[in-house]
C-alpha positions as CSV (number, residue, x, y, z in Angstrom):
1,M,-6.7,-19.0,-85.8
2,S,-7.0,-20.8,-82.5
3,A,-3.3,-20.5,-81.9
4,V,-3.5,-16.7,-82.5
5,S,-6.5,-16.5,-80.2
6,S,-4.7,-18.4,-77.4
7,D,-1.6,-16.2,-77.8
8,F,-3.4,-12.8,-77.9
9,G,-6.8,-13.6,-76.4
10,Y,-5.9,-11.9,-73.0
11,L,-5.7,-8.5,-74.7
12,S,-9.4,-7.9,-74.5
13,G,-11.0,-6.0,-71.6
14,H,-12.9,-9.1,-70.5
15,S,-9.8,-11.3,-70.3
16,L,-7.7,-8.5,-68.7
17,S,-10.2,-7.8,-66.0
18,K,-10.7,-11.5,-65.2
19,S,-7.0,-12.5,-65.2
20,S,-4.9,-12.3,-62.1
21,V,-1.5,-10.5,-62.3
22,D,0.3,-13.9,-62.2
23,E,-1.8,-15.2,-65.1
24,L,-1.0,-12.0,-67.1
25,K,2.7,-12.4,-66.4
26,K,2.6,-16.0,-67.7
27,K,0.7,-14.9,-70.8
28,T,3.0,-12.0,-71.5
29,A,6.1,-14.1,-71.0
30,N,4.7,-16.6,-73.5
31,L,3.9,-13.9,-76.1
32,S,7.3,-12.3,-75.5
33,Q,9.0,-15.6,-76.4
34,I,7.1,-15.8,-79.6
35,Y,7.8,-12.2,-80.6
36,K,11.4,-11.9,-79.1
37,A,12.4,-9.2,-81.6
38,D,9.4,-7.0,-80.9
39,L,8.6,-7.4,-77.2
40,D,10.8,-7.0,-74.1
41,S,9.7,-9.8,-71.7
42,S,10.5,-8.2,-68.3
43,N,9.1,-4.8,-69.2
44,F,6.0,-6.3,-70.9
45,Q,5.1,-8.3,-67.8
46,S,5.2,-5.2,-65.5
47,E,3.4,-3.1,-68.1
48,M,0.5,-5.4,-68.4
49,A,0.1,-5.7,-64.6
50,S,0.0,-1.9,-64.4
51,F,-2.1,-1.4,-67.6
52,K,-4.8,-3.7,-66.4
53,Y,-5.7,-1.4,-63.5
54,Q,-5.1,1.9,-65.3
55,A,-7.3,1.0,-68.3
56,A,-10.0,-0.3,-66.0
57,A,-10.0,3.1,-64.2
58,M,-10.0,5.1,-67.4
59,M,-12.6,3.2,-69.5
60,D,-16.3,2.9,-69.1
61,N,-17.3,-0.7,-69.7
62,F,-13.7,-1.9,-69.6
63,E,-14.9,-5.6,-69.5
64,K,-16.6,-5.2,-72.8
65,S,-13.7,-3.5,-74.6
66,S,-12.1,-5.1,-77.6
67,P,-8.4,-4.9,-78.5
68,I,-9.1,-2.0,-80.9
69,D,-10.8,-0.1,-78.0
70,I,-7.7,-0.7,-75.9
71,L,-5.4,0.6,-78.6
72,Q,-7.6,3.7,-79.1
73,L,-7.5,4.3,-75.3
74,I,-3.6,4.1,-75.4
75,H,-3.5,6.7,-78.3
76,K,-6.3,8.9,-76.9
77,Y,-4.4,9.5,-73.6
78,S,-0.9,9.3,-75.2
79,L,0.1,6.2,-73.2
80,T,2.4,4.8,-75.9
81,D,5.5,5.9,-74.0
82,A,4.3,4.4,-70.8
83,Y,3.1,1.1,-72.4
84,P,5.3,0.5,-75.5
85,N,5.2,-3.3,-75.4
86,T,1.5,-3.4,-74.7
87,T,0.9,-1.1,-77.7
88,I,3.1,-3.3,-79.9
89,A,1.4,-6.5,-78.8
90,V,-2.1,-5.0,-79.5
91,R,-0.9,-3.7,-82.9
92,I,0.5,-7.1,-83.9
93,F,-2.7,-8.8,-82.9
94,L,-4.9,-6.3,-84.8
95,T,-2.8,-6.6,-88.0
96,I,-2.5,-10.4,-88.2
97,P,-4.8,-11.5,-91.0
98,V,-7.5,-13.9,-90.0
99,T,-7.5,-15.6,-93.4
100,V,-5.3,-15.5,-96.4
101,A,-8.2,-14.4,-98.6
102,T,-7.2,-10.8,-98.5
103,C,-3.6,-11.6,-99.4
104,E,-4.8,-13.8,-102.3
105,R,-7.0,-11.1,-103.5
106,S,-4.1,-8.6,-103.5
107,F,-1.9,-10.9,-105.5
108,S,-4.8,-11.5,-107.9
109,K,-5.2,-7.8,-108.5
110,L,-1.4,-7.4,-108.9
111,K,-1.5,-10.1,-111.6
112,L,-4.2,-8.3,-113.5
113,I,-2.4,-4.9,-113.2
114,K,1.1,-6.1,-114.0
115,H,0.7,-8.3,-117.0
116,Y,3.4,-8.9,-119.6
117,M,2.8,-5.6,-121.4
118,R,3.5,-3.6,-118.2
119,S,6.5,-5.6,-116.9
120,T,8.7,-2.5,-116.8
121,M,6.4,-0.6,-114.4
122,G,8.0,1.0,-111.4
123,Q,7.2,-0.1,-107.8
124,E,5.5,3.2,-106.8
125,R,3.2,3.2,-109.7
126,L,2.4,-0.5,-109.3
127,S,1.5,0.0,-105.6
128,S,-0.6,3.0,-106.4
129,L,-2.5,1.2,-109.2
130,A,-3.0,-1.8,-106.9
131,I,-4.5,0.4,-104.2
132,I,-6.9,2.0,-106.7
133,S,-7.9,-1.4,-108.0
134,I,-8.5,-2.9,-104.6
135,E,-10.3,0.2,-103.4
136,N,-12.2,0.7,-106.7
137,E,-15.5,1.4,-105.0
138,L,-14.0,4.3,-103.1
139,A,-12.0,5.5,-106.1
140,N,-15.2,5.6,-108.2
141,N,-16.9,7.9,-105.7
142,I,-14.1,10.5,-105.7
143,L,-14.7,13.5,-107.9
144,M,-11.7,13.7,-110.1
145,M,-12.0,17.5,-110.5
146,S,-11.7,17.9,-106.7
147,L,-8.2,16.4,-107.0
148,V,-7.0,18.9,-109.7
149,N,-5.5,22.2,-108.4
150,L,-7.1,24.8,-110.6
151,P,-6.0,28.5,-110.2
152,Q,-8.5,30.6,-108.4
153,E,-8.1,33.5,-110.8
154,K,-7.0,33.4,-114.4
155,P,-3.4,34.5,-114.9
156,E,-3.0,37.7,-116.8
157,K,-1.9,36.0,-119.9
158,W,-5.3,34.3,-120.1
159,H,-7.3,37.6,-120.2
């Protein structure tokens, strides 16, 4: 967790506002080395230098913004094309699991769903059942009749 924090920690508003352009270039170069396949080092460095000032001008309380706030700003103003590497870096950071508990829970649910009696189940059905099982609280609150498409009027043969 500390390694992830040191690699991505500068993507918060507080760190961006306090970091100099040279520090940002070093940090982005380091992150680009780790994620070579995903991030373009030279473009990413110039993006972050520009993004720091543009985001500060566009956001109230930029210093208190979190990485999710920064990603929402990018999407709100359609800045993905202008800052593609910044968007990718923030998305990677936000999707890295902090613990493995969520992954372990998912495999535990899959084990319960796909036991030996259901070994021939297709991937799509298995995935759907896993999502329903994991999100069972939400699934229990859905009115099943609202999911069924009933005709508004009875067809003539029903009269």
